[in-house]
């Protein structure tokens, strides 16, 4: 039974934030470690969002400055969101739009999901159905394109993304883009999330792409480059046994396509890579960001925060240093069976690091400036009020 979306949304959010904070506190007590980006939410529920979509269309100096003490630290841009699940029904568009509104999310990238489980299987989540194929498809993109046209959403900017691409079989991608151009002219301005290598999906007939496959992407990557369309790539860095096992694949992509705007989903981290040294990870990311100016990192997915929450002291300075190169997002999958407060919870968890960023990084990442620049949108992030600043990062024991 679903919770009705808004009769108690804020109550639900506060409860979920409170429960999250309690869990963190118990973990902290159990492990005697400090948790730098999870401090003290229990007595500090998210304040209501004060800003409309239209406010971001005003020049920077005509927007009210952003008060970090009294406005939510959750991102106004969800640059990694899946409005349709791997199988089964999805949340309805109007309820989803209302929910973004309630959370203060004014910009969202709609990413399929592209990889659909065999429709005859009855499966809704790939990890519950090993052996059932999950294959790239146009189906959800087309549904999303229809719904964005049919349902009004005046206070929400939606970026539609092409997620049909099978990167291991790229020959037909150019023709399919042409079909999108015919059916949805000018509407799809992002690509991905598509999979270079996703170990979690290997039980569902997914295989890592080869370097030869990557070389064969050239025709469609040229189209994306000409149109300034970013592509979000899921490319696992490795796993706990071999943390850089697949690094060569992303390096090959970046070497072959240095002029394409490429977004590396989850910074290459995953459930399979939960124990990598944060210093080693940050060193690899820094090197690639320095070498490839069109690379950006996506820090979506609550899995990252569950595995690496104690390493805020390493990641927060990295996010501050490379703040023009980072996008925030939830990686939420809007399956119809989920309760609405799950989105609030996942958005809150994936935004916790943001509250510790310096003001410039917060504006770039949480308030949307990077997103607007990447897509050349006519929106501007507000500046942060001068007397407002980040939460204090707790010291590790
Ligand atoms: Zn995703």
Short mmCIF file of C-alpha atoms and ligand atoms in Angstrom, two decimals:
data_model
loop_
_atom_site.label_atom_id
_atom_site.label_comp_id
_atom_site.label_asym_id
_atom_site.label_seq_id
_atom_site.Cartn_x
_atom_site.Cartn_y
_atom_site.Cartn_z
CA UNK A 1 0.00 0.00 0.00
CA UNK A 2 1.52 3.32 -1.05
CA UNK A 3 1.66 6.31 1.20
CA UNK A 4 -0.28 9.18 -0.35
CA UNK A 5 2.29 11.57 -1.66
CA UNK A 6 1.85 14.78 0.23
CA UNK A 7 -0.49 14.54 3.09
CA UNK A 8 2.47 13.58 5.23
CA UNK A 9 5.50 13.93 3.02
CA UNK A 10 7.41 16.26 5.26
CA UNK A 11 6.58 14.13 8.26
CA UNK A 12 7.85 11.10 6.36
CA UNK A 13 10.99 12.93 5.36
CA UNK A 14 11.66 14.04 8.88
CA UNK A 15 11.10 10.53 10.12
CA UNK A 16 13.39 9.05 7.50
CA UNK A 17 16.09 11.62 8.20
CA UNK A 18 15.68 11.00 11.91
CA UNK A 19 15.89 7.22 11.46
CA UNK A 20 18.94 7.60 9.23
CA UNK A 21 20.65 9.75 11.80
CA UNK A 22 19.80 7.29 14.57
CA UNK A 23 21.27 4.43 12.55
CA UNK A 24 24.42 6.41 11.98
CA UNK A 25 24.66 7.27 15.65
CA UNK A 26 24.36 3.60 16.62
CA UNK A 27 27.01 2.65 14.09
CA UNK A 28 29.26 5.37 15.41
CA UNK A 29 28.82 4.20 18.97
CA UNK A 30 29.38 0.58 17.94
CA UNK A 31 32.47 1.30 15.91
CA UNK A 32 33.80 4.24 17.94
CA UNK A 33 34.51 6.10 14.72
CA UNK A 34 33.34 9.56 13.79
CA UNK A 35 31.24 9.90 10.67
CA UNK A 36 32.13 13.22 9.10
CA UNK A 37 29.22 13.74 6.75
CA UNK A 38 26.42 12.29 8.80
CA UNK A 39 26.42 14.47 11.90
CA UNK A 40 23.38 15.56 13.86
CA UNK A 41 20.46 15.37 11.44
CA UNK A 42 18.16 14.20 14.23
CA UNK A 43 17.51 17.63 15.67
CA UNK A 44 17.87 19.37 12.34
CA UNK A 45 15.23 18.16 9.84
CA UNK A 46 15.43 19.57 6.36
CA UNK A 47 13.82 23.00 6.17
CA UNK A 48 11.29 23.59 3.38
CA UNK A 49 12.60 24.63 0.00
CA UNK A 50 11.99 28.30 -0.75
CA UNK A 51 13.00 28.45 -4.40
CA UNK A 52 10.96 28.01 -7.55
CA UNK A 53 12.27 26.94 -10.94
CA UNK A 54 11.58 30.47 -12.18
CA UNK A 55 13.87 31.93 -9.52
CA UNK A 56 16.85 30.21 -11.16
CA UNK A 57 16.08 32.06 -14.41
CA UNK A 58 16.77 35.39 -12.68
CA UNK A 59 20.25 36.88 -12.88
CA UNK A 60 22.46 35.92 -9.98
CA UNK A 61 22.35 39.38 -8.42
CA UNK A 62 18.53 39.40 -8.44
CA UNK A 63 18.13 36.08 -6.63
CA UNK A 64 17.98 36.01 -2.85
CA UNK A 65 21.27 34.70 -1.52
CA UNK A 66 21.17 31.08 -0.35
CA UNK A 67 21.05 30.71 3.40
CA UNK A 68 22.68 27.39 4.26
CA UNK A 69 21.37 27.51 7.81
CA UNK A 70 17.72 27.81 6.82
CA UNK A 71 17.46 26.19 3.41
CA UNK A 72 17.88 22.48 2.61
CA UNK A 73 21.33 21.07 1.86
CA UNK A 74 19.83 18.51 -0.52
CA UNK A 75 20.73 19.14 -4.15
CA UNK A 76 18.37 21.18 -6.37
CA UNK A 77 19.65 19.12 -9.33
CA UNK A 78 19.18 15.37 -9.50
CA UNK A 79 21.49 14.61 -12.41
CA UNK A 80 21.07 10.84 -12.10
CA UNK A 81 17.49 9.64 -11.77
CA UNK A 82 15.68 6.59 -13.19
CA UNK A 83 11.93 7.28 -13.57
CA UNK A 84 11.23 3.71 -14.75
CA UNK A 85 12.35 0.47 -13.12
CA UNK A 86 14.06 -2.59 -14.66
CA UNK A 87 10.66 -4.28 -14.84
CA UNK A 88 7.11 -3.87 -13.55
CA UNK A 89 5.12 -0.67 -12.94
CA UNK A 90 6.64 2.74 -12.20
CA UNK A 91 5.53 5.61 -9.98
CA UNK A 92 3.04 7.84 -11.78
CA UNK A 93 4.42 11.02 -13.36
CA UNK A 94 2.22 13.57 -11.53
CA UNK A 95 3.05 12.08 -8.14
CA UNK A 96 6.72 12.03 -9.03
CA UNK A 97 6.61 15.67 -10.16
CA UNK A 98 4.92 16.65 -6.89
CA UNK A 99 7.55 14.81 -4.98
CA UNK A 100 10.41 16.62 -6.69
CA UNK A 101 8.58 19.82 -5.80
CA UNK A 102 8.32 18.88 -2.18
CA UNK A 103 12.02 18.00 -2.03
CA UNK A 104 13.11 21.24 -3.72
CA UNK A 105 14.48 19.38 -6.76
CA UNK A 106 13.92 21.74 -9.71
CA UNK A 107 16.15 20.02 -12.28
CA UNK A 108 16.31 16.32 -13.04
CA UNK A 109 17.90 14.11 -15.69
CA UNK A 110 15.56 11.31 -16.70
CA UNK A 111 17.62 8.17 -17.34
CA UNK A 112 15.38 5.36 -18.69
CA UNK A 113 16.18 3.00 -17.10
CA UNK A 114 17.66 1.67 -20.30
CA UNK A 115 18.37 -1.92 -19.32
CA UNK A 116 15.08 -3.79 -19.20
CA UNK A 117 14.52 -7.26 -17.83
CA UNK A 118 12.83 -9.72 -20.15
CA UNK A 119 9.18 -8.63 -20.02
CA UNK A 120 7.93 -12.22 -19.91
CA UNK A 121 9.94 -12.94 -16.75
CA UNK A 122 7.79 -10.96 -14.32
CA UNK A 123 10.99 -9.65 -12.71
CA UNK A 124 11.24 -6.12 -11.35
CA UNK A 125 14.82 -6.03 -10.04
CA UNK A 126 17.80 -7.66 -11.68
CA UNK A 127 19.51 -8.91 -8.54
CA UNK A 128 16.38 -10.89 -7.69
CA UNK A 129 16.44 -12.62 -11.07
CA UNK A 130 19.86 -14.07 -11.88
CA UNK A 131 19.93 -15.59 -15.35
CA UNK A 132 17.21 -13.29 -16.70
CA UNK A 133 18.63 -11.04 -19.39
CA UNK A 134 18.65 -7.26 -18.83
CA UNK A 135 19.08 -5.68 -22.25
CA UNK A 136 19.30 -2.09 -23.49
CA UNK A 137 16.02 -0.89 -24.99
CA UNK A 138 14.24 2.23 -26.28
CA UNK A 139 11.06 1.41 -24.36
CA UNK A 140 11.50 3.52 -21.24
CA UNK A 141 12.99 6.48 -23.11
CA UNK A 142 9.91 6.58 -25.31
CA UNK A 143 7.58 6.36 -22.32
CA UNK A 144 9.51 9.13 -20.59
CA UNK A 145 9.40 11.34 -23.69
CA UNK A 146 5.64 10.88 -23.96
CA UNK A 147 5.01 11.60 -20.30
CA UNK A 148 7.16 14.70 -20.17
CA UNK A 149 5.07 16.07 -23.04
CA UNK A 150 1.70 14.99 -21.64
CA UNK A 151 1.95 15.98 -17.96
CA UNK A 152 2.51 19.59 -16.99
CA UNK A 153 5.41 20.35 -14.66
CA UNK A 154 5.81 24.09 -14.46
CA UNK A 155 8.16 24.04 -11.50
CA UNK A 156 10.46 21.31 -12.80
CA UNK A 157 13.04 21.22 -15.60
CA UNK A 158 13.44 17.71 -17.03
CA UNK A 159 16.39 16.69 -19.19
CA UNK A 160 15.54 13.60 -21.22
CA UNK A 161 18.35 11.11 -21.74
CA UNK A 162 18.89 8.40 -24.37
CA UNK A 163 19.56 5.18 -22.52
CA UNK A 164 18.99 2.59 -25.25
CA UNK A 165 22.63 2.24 -26.25
CA UNK A 166 24.26 -1.17 -26.14
CA UNK A 167 27.90 -0.18 -25.88
CA UNK A 168 29.03 -3.72 -26.69
CA UNK A 169 27.05 -3.67 -29.95
CA UNK A 170 27.27 -0.09 -31.19
CA UNK A 171 26.61 -0.54 -34.92
CA UNK A 172 22.94 0.47 -34.84
CA UNK A 173 23.24 3.39 -32.41
CA UNK A 174 23.48 6.10 -35.08
CA UNK A 175 20.32 4.82 -36.79
CA UNK A 176 18.45 4.72 -33.50
CA UNK A 177 19.48 8.31 -32.69
CA UNK A 178 17.99 9.22 -36.08
CA UNK A 179 14.74 7.54 -35.03
CA UNK A 180 14.72 9.60 -31.81
CA UNK A 181 15.30 12.72 -33.92
CA UNK A 182 12.25 11.85 -35.99
CA UNK A 183 9.93 10.86 -33.15
CA UNK A 184 11.15 13.29 -30.46
CA UNK A 185 12.88 16.11 -32.31
CA UNK A 186 15.32 18.02 -30.12
CA UNK A 187 13.96 16.51 -26.91
CA UNK A 188 16.77 14.20 -25.81
CA UNK A 189 19.79 16.22 -24.72
CA UNK A 190 21.67 13.71 -22.55
CA UNK A 191 22.88 10.13 -23.05
CA UNK A 192 23.17 7.33 -20.46
CA UNK A 193 23.42 6.00 -17.92
CA UNK A 194 24.80 3.25 -20.12
CA UNK A 195 27.12 0.48 -19.07
CA UNK A 196 30.79 0.07 -19.98
CA UNK A 197 31.18 -2.52 -17.25
CA UNK A 198 28.73 -3.16 -14.41
CA UNK A 199 29.70 -6.21 -12.39
CA UNK A 200 26.34 -6.30 -10.57
CA UNK A 201 24.63 -6.97 -13.90
CA UNK A 202 26.87 -9.82 -15.02
CA UNK A 203 24.39 -12.39 -13.71
CA UNK A 204 21.92 -10.93 -16.24
CA UNK A 205 23.95 -11.53 -19.41
CA UNK A 206 25.89 -8.25 -19.26
CA UNK A 207 29.56 -8.35 -20.24
CA UNK A 208 32.24 -5.70 -20.07
CA UNK A 209 32.79 -3.91 -23.36
CA UNK A 210 36.10 -4.44 -25.15
CA UNK A 211 38.54 -1.77 -26.26
CA UNK A 212 37.56 -2.70 -29.83
CA UNK A 213 33.91 -1.95 -28.96
CA UNK A 214 35.00 1.44 -27.59
CA UNK A 215 36.85 2.21 -30.83
CA UNK A 216 33.64 1.40 -32.71
CA UNK A 217 31.69 4.05 -30.78
CA UNK A 218 33.26 6.77 -32.95
CA UNK A 219 30.25 7.52 -35.20
CA UNK A 220 27.76 8.05 -32.39
CA UNK A 221 30.26 9.80 -30.14
CA UNK A 222 30.79 12.26 -32.97
CA UNK A 223 27.06 13.03 -33.02
CA UNK A 224 27.01 13.54 -29.25
CA UNK A 225 30.05 15.80 -29.44
CA UNK A 226 28.57 17.92 -32.22
CA UNK A 227 25.39 18.39 -30.18
CA UNK A 228 27.22 18.90 -26.87
CA UNK A 229 25.30 15.97 -25.38
CA UNK A 230 26.91 14.59 -22.20
CA UNK A 231 27.04 10.82 -21.80
CA UNK A 232 26.89 9.23 -18.35
CA UNK A 233 28.91 6.01 -18.26
CA UNK A 234 28.63 3.37 -15.59
CA UNK A 235 32.12 1.89 -15.57
CA UNK A 236 33.18 0.01 -12.48
CA UNK A 237 36.72 0.85 -11.48
CA UNK A 238 37.23 -2.67 -10.13
CA UNK A 239 36.34 -4.76 -7.10
CA UNK A 240 37.65 -5.41 -3.62
CA UNK A 241 40.01 -8.12 -4.87
CA UNK A 242 41.40 -5.92 -7.65
CA UNK A 243 40.35 -2.26 -7.18
CA UNK A 244 41.64 -1.08 -10.57
CA UNK A 245 40.73 -4.14 -12.63
CA UNK A 246 38.68 -2.17 -15.16
CA UNK A 247 40.38 1.22 -14.98
CA UNK A 248 41.91 0.60 -18.42
CA UNK A 249 38.45 0.70 -20.01
CA UNK A 250 37.62 4.21 -18.81
CA UNK A 251 41.15 5.35 -19.65
CA UNK A 252 40.64 4.02 -23.17
CA UNK A 253 37.30 5.85 -23.49
CA UNK A 254 38.85 9.11 -22.33
CA UNK A 255 41.86 8.69 -24.58
CA UNK A 256 39.70 7.99 -27.64
CA UNK A 257 37.06 10.67 -26.97
CA UNK A 258 38.75 13.53 -25.08
CA UNK A 259 36.44 16.17 -26.59
CA UNK A 260 33.16 14.51 -25.56
CA UNK A 261 31.54 15.63 -22.32
CA UNK A 262 31.71 12.39 -20.32
CA UNK A 263 30.20 11.88 -16.88
CA UNK A 264 31.64 8.98 -14.88
CA UNK A 265 28.78 7.58 -12.80
CA UNK A 266 29.49 7.00 -9.10
CA UNK A 267 33.16 7.91 -9.58
CA UNK A 268 33.62 4.24 -10.59
CA UNK A 269 32.65 2.96 -7.13
CA UNK A 270 30.10 0.22 -6.54
CA UNK A 271 28.88 -2.43 -4.14
CA UNK A 272 31.68 -4.63 -5.46
CA UNK A 273 34.28 -1.97 -4.61
CA UNK A 274 33.63 -0.90 -1.05
CA UNK A 275 37.05 -1.18 0.60
CA UNK A 276 39.35 0.71 -1.77
CA UNK A 277 41.72 3.18 -0.16
CA UNK A 278 40.06 6.60 -0.53
CA UNK A 279 43.48 8.17 -1.07
CA UNK A 280 44.19 5.83 -3.99
CA UNK A 281 40.74 6.51 -5.42
CA UNK A 282 41.06 10.27 -5.15
CA UNK A 283 44.56 10.13 -6.69
CA UNK A 284 43.23 8.27 -9.76
CA UNK A 285 40.25 10.61 -10.14
CA UNK A 286 42.43 13.72 -9.77
CA UNK A 287 44.85 12.48 -12.42
CA UNK A 288 42.08 11.82 -14.93
CA UNK A 289 40.29 15.11 -14.19
CA UNK A 290 43.59 16.92 -14.75
CA UNK A 291 44.31 15.06 -18.00
CA UNK A 292 40.78 15.25 -19.45
CA UNK A 293 39.05 18.65 -19.02
CA UNK A 294 35.73 17.34 -20.39
CA UNK A 295 35.43 14.60 -17.78
CA UNK A 296 32.99 15.08 -14.92
CA UNK A 297 32.22 12.84 -11.96
CA UNK A 298 28.79 11.90 -10.71
CA UNK A 299 28.61 11.33 -6.95
CA UNK A 300 25.17 9.67 -7.00
CA UNK A 301 24.11 6.40 -5.33
CA UNK A 302 23.63 5.84 -1.62
CA UNK A 303 25.92 2.80 -1.86
CA UNK A 304 28.89 5.19 -1.96
CA UNK A 305 27.89 6.88 1.27
CA UNK A 306 27.14 3.62 3.05
CA UNK A 307 30.60 2.29 2.17
CA UNK A 308 32.71 5.44 2.36
CA UNK A 309 30.89 7.66 4.87
CA UNK A 310 33.80 7.59 7.28
CA UNK A 311 36.11 9.04 4.64
CA UNK A 312 34.53 12.48 4.38
CA UNK A 313 37.83 13.93 5.53
CA UNK A 314 39.36 12.67 2.27
CA UNK A 315 36.48 13.21 -0.14
CA UNK A 316 35.22 16.62 0.97
CA UNK A 317 38.54 18.40 0.25
CA UNK A 318 38.65 16.57 -3.11
CA UNK A 319 35.11 17.74 -3.97
CA UNK A 320 36.04 21.29 -2.97
CA UNK A 321 39.18 21.26 -5.10
CA UNK A 322 37.42 19.88 -8.19
CA UNK A 323 34.05 21.49 -7.51
CA UNK A 324 33.47 22.54 -11.14
CA UNK A 325 33.75 18.89 -12.22
CA UNK A 326 31.16 17.20 -10.03
CA UNK A 327 27.43 16.50 -10.40
CA UNK A 328 25.03 15.42 -7.65
CA UNK A 329 22.24 12.89 -8.01
CA UNK A 330 20.26 10.21 -6.23
CA UNK A 331 20.39 7.22 -8.63
CA UNK A 332 16.86 6.51 -7.42
CA UNK A 333 14.86 3.91 -9.39
CA UNK A 334 11.18 4.90 -9.28
CA UNK A 335 9.64 1.42 -9.08
CA UNK A 336 5.92 1.47 -8.38
CA UNK A 337 6.22 -0.71 -5.28
CA UNK A 338 8.43 1.80 -3.47
CA UNK A 339 7.17 4.18 -0.84
CA UNK A 340 7.52 7.82 -1.59
CA UNK A 341 9.72 8.61 1.37
CA UNK A 342 12.39 6.33 -0.09
CA UNK A 343 13.24 9.00 -2.62
CA UNK A 344 13.49 11.59 0.14
CA UNK A 345 15.77 9.29 2.07
CA UNK A 346 18.06 8.48 -0.86
CA UNK A 347 18.28 12.13 -1.88
CA UNK A 348 19.15 13.08 1.68
CA UNK A 349 21.83 10.39 1.99
CA UNK A 350 23.43 11.27 -1.35
CA UNK A 351 23.39 14.96 -0.36
CA UNK A 352 24.99 14.59 3.05
CA UNK A 353 28.47 15.28 1.73
CA UNK A 354 27.19 18.54 0.23
CA UNK A 355 26.54 20.17 3.58
CA UNK A 356 30.27 20.07 4.32
CA UNK A 357 31.38 21.67 1.05
CA UNK A 358 32.72 25.20 1.00
CA UNK A 359 30.31 27.82 -0.35
CA UNK A 360 31.74 27.91 -3.85
CA UNK A 361 31.61 24.12 -4.20
CA UNK A 362 28.10 24.05 -2.75
CA UNK A 363 26.96 26.56 -5.37
CA UNK A 364 28.63 24.62 -8.18
CA UNK A 365 27.37 21.18 -7.19
CA UNK A 366 24.24 21.45 -4.99
CA UNK A 367 22.77 24.67 -6.41
CA UNK A 368 23.21 23.58 -10.01
CA UNK A 369 25.85 25.85 -11.54
CA UNK A 370 27.80 22.92 -13.03
CA UNK A 371 24.64 21.42 -14.50
CA UNK A 372 23.59 24.71 -16.11
CA UNK A 373 27.03 25.23 -17.62
CA UNK A 374 27.31 21.63 -18.89
CA UNK A 375 23.97 21.85 -20.71
CA UNK A 376 24.25 25.55 -21.59
CA UNK A 377 20.91 26.21 -19.85
CA UNK A 378 19.58 29.73 -19.23
CA UNK A 379 19.63 29.29 -15.47
CA UNK A 380 21.97 30.55 -12.78
CA UNK A 381 22.65 29.31 -9.28
CA UNK A 382 22.16 31.78 -6.43
CA UNK A 383 25.20 32.84 -4.47
CA UNK A 384 25.54 31.63 -0.91
CA UNK A 385 24.92 34.30 1.74
CA UNK A 386 28.24 35.57 3.08
CA UNK A 387 27.35 34.85 6.70
CA UNK A 388 26.33 31.26 5.87
CA UNK A 389 28.79 28.38 5.60
CA UNK A 390 29.34 24.64 5.69
CA UNK A 391 28.70 22.32 8.59
CA UNK A 392 31.86 21.48 10.49
CA UNK A 393 33.62 18.26 9.54
CA UNK A 394 34.10 16.13 12.62
CA UNK A 395 37.63 14.95 13.32
CA UNK A 396 38.37 11.25 12.96
CA UNK A 397 39.41 9.39 16.08
ZN1 LIG B 1 21.94 4.70 -12.15
#
